[in-house]
PDB file of C-alpha atoms in Angstrom:
ATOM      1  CA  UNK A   1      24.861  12.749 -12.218  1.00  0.00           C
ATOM      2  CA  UNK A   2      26.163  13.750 -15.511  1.00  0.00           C
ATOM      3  CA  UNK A   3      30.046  12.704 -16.838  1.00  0.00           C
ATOM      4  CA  UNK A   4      32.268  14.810 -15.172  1.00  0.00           C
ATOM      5  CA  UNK A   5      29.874  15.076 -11.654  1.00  0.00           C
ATOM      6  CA  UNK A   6      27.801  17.513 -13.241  1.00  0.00           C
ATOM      7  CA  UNK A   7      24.030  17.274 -10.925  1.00  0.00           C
ATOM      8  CA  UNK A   8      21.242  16.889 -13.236  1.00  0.00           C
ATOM      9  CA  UNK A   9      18.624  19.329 -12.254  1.00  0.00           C
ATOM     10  CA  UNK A  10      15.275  18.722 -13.727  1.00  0.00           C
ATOM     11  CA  UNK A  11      11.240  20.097 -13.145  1.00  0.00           C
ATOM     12  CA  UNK A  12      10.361  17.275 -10.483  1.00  0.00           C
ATOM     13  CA  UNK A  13      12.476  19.047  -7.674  1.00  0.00           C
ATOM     14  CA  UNK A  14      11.208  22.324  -8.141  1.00  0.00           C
ATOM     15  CA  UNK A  15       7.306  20.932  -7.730  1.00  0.00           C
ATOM     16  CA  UNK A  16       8.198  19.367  -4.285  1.00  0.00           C
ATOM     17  CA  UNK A  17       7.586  21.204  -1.661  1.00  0.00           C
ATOM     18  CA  UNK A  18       9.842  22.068   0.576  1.00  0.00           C
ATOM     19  CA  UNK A  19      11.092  19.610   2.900  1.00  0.00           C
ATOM     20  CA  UNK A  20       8.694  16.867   1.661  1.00  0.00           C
ATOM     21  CA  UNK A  21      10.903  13.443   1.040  1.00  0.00           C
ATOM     22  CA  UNK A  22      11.889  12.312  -2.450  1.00  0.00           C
ATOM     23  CA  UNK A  23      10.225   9.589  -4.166  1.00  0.00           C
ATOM     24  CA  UNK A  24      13.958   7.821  -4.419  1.00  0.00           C
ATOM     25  CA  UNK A  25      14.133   8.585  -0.019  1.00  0.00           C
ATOM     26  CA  UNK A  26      10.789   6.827   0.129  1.00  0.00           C
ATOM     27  CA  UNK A  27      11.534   3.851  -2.103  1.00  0.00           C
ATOM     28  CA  UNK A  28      14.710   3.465  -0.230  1.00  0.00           C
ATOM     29  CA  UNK A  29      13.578   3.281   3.317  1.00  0.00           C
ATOM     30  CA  UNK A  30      10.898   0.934   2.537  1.00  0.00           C
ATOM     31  CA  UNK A  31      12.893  -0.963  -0.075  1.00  0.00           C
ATOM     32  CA  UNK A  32      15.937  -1.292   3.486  1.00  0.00           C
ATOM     33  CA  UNK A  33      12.860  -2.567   5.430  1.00  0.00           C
ATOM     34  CA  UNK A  34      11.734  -5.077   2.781  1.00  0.00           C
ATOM     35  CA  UNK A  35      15.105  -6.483   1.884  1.00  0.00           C
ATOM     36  CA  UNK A  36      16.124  -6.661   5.883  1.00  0.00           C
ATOM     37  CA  UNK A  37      13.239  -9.077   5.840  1.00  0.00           C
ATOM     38  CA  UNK A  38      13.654 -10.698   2.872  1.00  0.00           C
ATOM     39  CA  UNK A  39      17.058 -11.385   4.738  1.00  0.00           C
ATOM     40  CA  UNK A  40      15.606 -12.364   8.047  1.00  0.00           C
ATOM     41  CA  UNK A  41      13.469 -14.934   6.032  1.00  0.00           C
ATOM     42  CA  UNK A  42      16.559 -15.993   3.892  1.00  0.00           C
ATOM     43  CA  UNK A  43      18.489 -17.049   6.845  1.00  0.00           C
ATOM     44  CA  UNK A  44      15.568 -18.656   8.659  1.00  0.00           C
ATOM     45  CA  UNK A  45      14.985 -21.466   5.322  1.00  0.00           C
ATOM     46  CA  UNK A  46      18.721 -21.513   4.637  1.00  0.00           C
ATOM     47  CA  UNK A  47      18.864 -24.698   6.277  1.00  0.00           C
ATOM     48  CA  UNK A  48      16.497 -26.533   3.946  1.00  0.00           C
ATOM     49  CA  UNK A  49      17.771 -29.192   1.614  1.00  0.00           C
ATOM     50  CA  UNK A  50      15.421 -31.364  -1.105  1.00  0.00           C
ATOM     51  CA  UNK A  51      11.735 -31.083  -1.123  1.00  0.00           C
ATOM     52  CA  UNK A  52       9.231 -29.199  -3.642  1.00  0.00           C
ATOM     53  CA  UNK A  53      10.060 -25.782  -3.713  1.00  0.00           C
ATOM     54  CA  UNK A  54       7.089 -23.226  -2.051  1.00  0.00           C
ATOM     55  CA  UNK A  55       4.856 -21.237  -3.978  1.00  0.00           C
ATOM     56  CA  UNK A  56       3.104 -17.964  -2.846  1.00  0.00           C
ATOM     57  CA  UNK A  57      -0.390 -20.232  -3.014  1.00  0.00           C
ATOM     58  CA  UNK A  58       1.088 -23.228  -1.137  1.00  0.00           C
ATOM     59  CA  UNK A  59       2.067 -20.530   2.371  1.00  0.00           C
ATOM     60  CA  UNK A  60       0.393 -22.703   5.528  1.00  0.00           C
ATOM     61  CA  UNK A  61      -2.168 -21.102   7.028  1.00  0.00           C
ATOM     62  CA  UNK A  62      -1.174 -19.441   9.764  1.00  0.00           C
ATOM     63  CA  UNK A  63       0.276 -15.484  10.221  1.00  0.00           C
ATOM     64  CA  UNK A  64       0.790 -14.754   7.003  1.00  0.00           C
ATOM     65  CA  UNK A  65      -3.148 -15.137   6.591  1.00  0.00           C
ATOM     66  CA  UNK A  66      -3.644 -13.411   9.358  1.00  0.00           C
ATOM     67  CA  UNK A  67      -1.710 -10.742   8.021  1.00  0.00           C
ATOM     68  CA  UNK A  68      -3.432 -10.619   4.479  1.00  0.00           C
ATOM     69  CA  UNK A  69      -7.205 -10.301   5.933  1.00  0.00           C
ATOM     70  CA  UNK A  70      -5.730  -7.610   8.282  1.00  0.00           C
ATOM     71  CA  UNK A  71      -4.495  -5.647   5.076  1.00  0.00           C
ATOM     72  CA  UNK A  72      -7.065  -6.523   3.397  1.00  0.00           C
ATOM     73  CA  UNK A  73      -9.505  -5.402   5.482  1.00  0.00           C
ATOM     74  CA  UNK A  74      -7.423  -2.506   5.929  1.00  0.00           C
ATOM     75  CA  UNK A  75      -7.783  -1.455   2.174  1.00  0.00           C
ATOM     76  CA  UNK A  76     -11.625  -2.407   2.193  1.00  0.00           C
ATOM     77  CA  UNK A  77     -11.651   0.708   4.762  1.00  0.00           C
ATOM     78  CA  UNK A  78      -9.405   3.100   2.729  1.00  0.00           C
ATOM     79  CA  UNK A  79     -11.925   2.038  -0.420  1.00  0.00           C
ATOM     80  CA  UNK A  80     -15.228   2.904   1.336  1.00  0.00           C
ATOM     81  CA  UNK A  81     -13.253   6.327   2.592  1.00  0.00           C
ATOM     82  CA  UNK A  82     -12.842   6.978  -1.205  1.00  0.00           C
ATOM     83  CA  UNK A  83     -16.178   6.445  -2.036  1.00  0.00           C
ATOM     84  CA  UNK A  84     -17.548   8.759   1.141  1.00  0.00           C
ATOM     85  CA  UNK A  85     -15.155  11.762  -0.413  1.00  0.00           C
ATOM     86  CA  UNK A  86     -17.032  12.659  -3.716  1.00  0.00           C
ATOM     87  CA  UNK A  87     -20.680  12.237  -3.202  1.00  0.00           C
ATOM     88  CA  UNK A  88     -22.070  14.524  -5.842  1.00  0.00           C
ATOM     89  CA  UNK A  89     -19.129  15.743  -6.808  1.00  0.00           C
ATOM     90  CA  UNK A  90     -18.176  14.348  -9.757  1.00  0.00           C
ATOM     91  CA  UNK A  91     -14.980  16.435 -10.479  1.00  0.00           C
ATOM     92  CA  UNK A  92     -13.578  15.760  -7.501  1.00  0.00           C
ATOM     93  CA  UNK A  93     -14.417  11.967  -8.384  1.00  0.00           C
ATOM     94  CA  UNK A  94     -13.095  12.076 -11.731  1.00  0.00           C
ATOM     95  CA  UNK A  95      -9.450  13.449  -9.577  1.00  0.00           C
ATOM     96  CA  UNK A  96      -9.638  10.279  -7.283  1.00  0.00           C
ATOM     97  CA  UNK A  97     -10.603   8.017  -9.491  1.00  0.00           C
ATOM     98  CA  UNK A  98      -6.702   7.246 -10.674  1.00  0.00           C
ATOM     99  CA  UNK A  99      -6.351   6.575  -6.287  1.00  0.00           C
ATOM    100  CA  UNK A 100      -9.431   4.428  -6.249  1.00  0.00           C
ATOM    101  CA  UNK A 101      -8.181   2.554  -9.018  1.00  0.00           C
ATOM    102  CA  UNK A 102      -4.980   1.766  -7.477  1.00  0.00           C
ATOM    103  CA  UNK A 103      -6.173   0.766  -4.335  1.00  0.00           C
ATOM    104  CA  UNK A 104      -8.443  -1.854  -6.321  1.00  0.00           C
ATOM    105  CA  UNK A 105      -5.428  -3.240  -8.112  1.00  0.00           C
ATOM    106  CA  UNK A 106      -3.860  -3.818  -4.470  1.00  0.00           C
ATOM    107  CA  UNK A 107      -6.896  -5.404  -3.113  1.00  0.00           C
ATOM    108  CA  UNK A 108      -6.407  -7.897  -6.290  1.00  0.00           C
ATOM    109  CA  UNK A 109      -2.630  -8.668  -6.121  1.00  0.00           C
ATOM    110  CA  UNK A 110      -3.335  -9.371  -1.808  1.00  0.00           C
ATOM    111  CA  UNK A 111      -6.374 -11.264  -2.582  1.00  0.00           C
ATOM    112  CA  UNK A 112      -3.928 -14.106  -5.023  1.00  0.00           C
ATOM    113  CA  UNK A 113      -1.891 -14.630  -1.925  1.00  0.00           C
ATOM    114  CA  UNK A 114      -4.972 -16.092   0.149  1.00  0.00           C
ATOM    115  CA  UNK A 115      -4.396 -20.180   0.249  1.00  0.00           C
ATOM    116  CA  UNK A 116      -8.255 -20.346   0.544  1.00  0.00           C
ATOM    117  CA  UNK A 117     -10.797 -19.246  -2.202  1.00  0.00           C
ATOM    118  CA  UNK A 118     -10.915 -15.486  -2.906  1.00  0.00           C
ATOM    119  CA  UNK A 119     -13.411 -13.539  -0.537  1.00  0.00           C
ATOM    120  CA  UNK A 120     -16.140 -10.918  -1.326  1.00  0.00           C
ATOM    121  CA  UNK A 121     -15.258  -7.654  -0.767  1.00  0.00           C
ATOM    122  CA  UNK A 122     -16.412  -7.355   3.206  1.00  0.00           C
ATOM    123  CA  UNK A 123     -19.132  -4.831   4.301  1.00  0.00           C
ATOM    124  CA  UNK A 124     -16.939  -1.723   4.771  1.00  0.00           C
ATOM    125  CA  UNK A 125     -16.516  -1.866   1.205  1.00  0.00           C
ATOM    126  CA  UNK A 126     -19.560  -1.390   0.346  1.00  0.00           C
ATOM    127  CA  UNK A 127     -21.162   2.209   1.942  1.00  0.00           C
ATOM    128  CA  UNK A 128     -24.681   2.068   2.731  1.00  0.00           C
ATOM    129  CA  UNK A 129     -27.096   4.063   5.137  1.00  0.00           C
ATOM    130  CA  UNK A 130     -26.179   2.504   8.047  1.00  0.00           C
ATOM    131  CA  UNK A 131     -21.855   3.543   7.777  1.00  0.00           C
ATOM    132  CA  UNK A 132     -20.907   5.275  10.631  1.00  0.00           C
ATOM    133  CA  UNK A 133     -18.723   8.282  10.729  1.00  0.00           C
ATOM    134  CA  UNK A 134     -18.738  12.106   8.851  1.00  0.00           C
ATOM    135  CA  UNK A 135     -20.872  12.220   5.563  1.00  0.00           C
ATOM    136  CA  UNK A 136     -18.426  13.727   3.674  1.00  0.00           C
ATOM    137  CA  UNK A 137     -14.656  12.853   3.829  1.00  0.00           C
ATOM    138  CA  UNK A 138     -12.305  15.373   3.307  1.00  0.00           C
ATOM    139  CA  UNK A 139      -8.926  14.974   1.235  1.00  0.00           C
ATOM    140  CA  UNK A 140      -7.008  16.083   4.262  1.00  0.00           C
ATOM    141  CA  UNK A 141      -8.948  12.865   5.951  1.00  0.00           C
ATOM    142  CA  UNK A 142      -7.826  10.767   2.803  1.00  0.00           C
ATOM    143  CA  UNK A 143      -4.340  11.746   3.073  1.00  0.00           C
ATOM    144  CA  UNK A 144      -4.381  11.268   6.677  1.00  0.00           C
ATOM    145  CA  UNK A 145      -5.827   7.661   6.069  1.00  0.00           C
ATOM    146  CA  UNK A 146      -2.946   7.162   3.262  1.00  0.00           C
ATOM    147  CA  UNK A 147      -0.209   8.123   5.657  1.00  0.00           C
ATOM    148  CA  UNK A 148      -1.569   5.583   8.536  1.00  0.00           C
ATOM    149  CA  UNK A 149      -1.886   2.545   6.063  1.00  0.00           C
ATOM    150  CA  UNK A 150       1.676   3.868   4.493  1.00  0.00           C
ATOM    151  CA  UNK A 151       3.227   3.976   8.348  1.00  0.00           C
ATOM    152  CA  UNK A 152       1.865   0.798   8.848  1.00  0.00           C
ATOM    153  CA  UNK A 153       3.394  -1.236   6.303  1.00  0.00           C
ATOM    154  CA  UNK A 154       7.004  -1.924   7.953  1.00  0.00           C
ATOM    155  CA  UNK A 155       5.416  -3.659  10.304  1.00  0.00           C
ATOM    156  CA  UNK A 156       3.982  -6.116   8.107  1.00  0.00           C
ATOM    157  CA  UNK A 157       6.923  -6.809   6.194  1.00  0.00           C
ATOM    158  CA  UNK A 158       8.715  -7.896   9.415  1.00  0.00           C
ATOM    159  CA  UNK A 159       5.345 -10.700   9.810  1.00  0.00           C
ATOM    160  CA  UNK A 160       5.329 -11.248   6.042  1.00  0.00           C
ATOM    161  CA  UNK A 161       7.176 -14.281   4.122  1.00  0.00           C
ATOM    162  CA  UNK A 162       9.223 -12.875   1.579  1.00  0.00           C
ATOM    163  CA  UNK A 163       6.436 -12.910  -1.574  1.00  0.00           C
ATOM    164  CA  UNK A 164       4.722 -11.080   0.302  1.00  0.00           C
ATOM    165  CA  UNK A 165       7.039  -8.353   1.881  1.00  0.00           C
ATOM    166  CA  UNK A 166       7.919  -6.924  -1.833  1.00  0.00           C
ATOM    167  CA  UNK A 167       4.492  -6.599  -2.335  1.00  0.00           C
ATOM    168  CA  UNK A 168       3.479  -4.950   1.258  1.00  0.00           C
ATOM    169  CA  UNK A 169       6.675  -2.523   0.146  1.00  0.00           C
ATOM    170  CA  UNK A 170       5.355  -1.264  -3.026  1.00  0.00           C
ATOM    171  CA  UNK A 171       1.609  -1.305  -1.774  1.00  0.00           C
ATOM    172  CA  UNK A 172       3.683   1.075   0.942  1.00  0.00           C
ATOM    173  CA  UNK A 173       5.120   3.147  -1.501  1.00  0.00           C
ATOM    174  CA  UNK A 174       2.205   3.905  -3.304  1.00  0.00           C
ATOM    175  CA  UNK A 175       0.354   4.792  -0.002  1.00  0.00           C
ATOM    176  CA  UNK A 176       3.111   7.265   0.733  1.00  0.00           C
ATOM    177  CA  UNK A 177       3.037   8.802  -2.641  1.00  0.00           C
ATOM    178  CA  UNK A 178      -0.929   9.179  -2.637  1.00  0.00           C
ATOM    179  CA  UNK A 179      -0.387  11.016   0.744  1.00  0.00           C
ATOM    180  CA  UNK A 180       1.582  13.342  -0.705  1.00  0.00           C
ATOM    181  CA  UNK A 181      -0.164  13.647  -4.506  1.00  0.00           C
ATOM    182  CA  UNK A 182      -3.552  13.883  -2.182  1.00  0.00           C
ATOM    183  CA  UNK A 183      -2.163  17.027  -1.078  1.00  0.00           C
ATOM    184  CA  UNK A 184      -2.018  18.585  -4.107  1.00  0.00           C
ATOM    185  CA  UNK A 185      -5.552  17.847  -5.007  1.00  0.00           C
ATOM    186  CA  UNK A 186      -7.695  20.937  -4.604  1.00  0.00           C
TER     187      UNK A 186
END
């Protein structure tokens, strides 16, 4: 809003399509689910006097591991999707590129919240001759993968410790954003 209530009306609304969610509804919803945990996990430690405070690094084994090889795998999968969608089309790689990108930069923030030494990248990262499923993958299949893994997220942040959460909510985010950008893509 401007002074004196005056909307402010810019380029952004008129390239969304119609009915599709802001970026400020999407941030919001997930940003309510991560701070409703980050509550949760407040009220659960309140109770905790003295001691050496916890780092991310220093999390017991335990769920929250769990958690992080489940997304982690998770993203491994979404990767090796990526890589099936442009075989020999290197315009169409040059367009996902900025997505594949991204995802790597996830799978490298999740991977410094494992107590234990960093893994490999697992098998489904890695296509080879022997992956299973269509040859090609399509963007709608892409943005279809996006929305799952962006659905899926406030789930996690109800499992997650609180480090984590804010990082499952903006890995979420981004997710929901590629599903919609991935639309676009022609």
């Amino acid at each position: 809003m401007r002074a004196g209530g005056a909307a402010v009306t810019g380029n952004a609304a008129a390239r969304r399509p119609a009915g599709a969610p802001t970026r400020r509804a999407m941030l919001g919803a997930l940003g309510l689910a991560a701070s409703g945990a980050a509550l949760s996990a407040t009220a659960a430690c309140g109770g905790r006097s003295g001691g050496p405070a916890a780092t991310p690094s220093a999390s017991p084994p335990g769920p929250a591991e769990a958690l992080l090889a489940q997304v982690i795998s998770g993203k491994e999968s979404l990767l090796a999707l990526y890589q099936q969608a442009a075989p020999g089309d290197p315009a169409l790689a040059a367009r996902l590129s900025p997505f594949v990108q991204r995802h790597q930069e996830h799978l490298a923030a999740l991977r410094k919240h494992l107590s234990g030494p960093p893994a490999s990248p697992s098998a489904a990262a890695t296509p080879s001759a022997g992956v299973s499923g269509p040859a090609t993958v399509t963007l709608a299949m892409l943005r279809t993968a996006e929305r799952r893994a962006a659905a899926s997220r406030p789930a996690h942040l109800a499992a997650a410790p609180p480090v984590l959460s804010q990082l499952l909510a903006s890995i979420g985010a981004c997710e929901a954003l590629h599903a919609v950008a991935l639309g676009k893509l022609r």
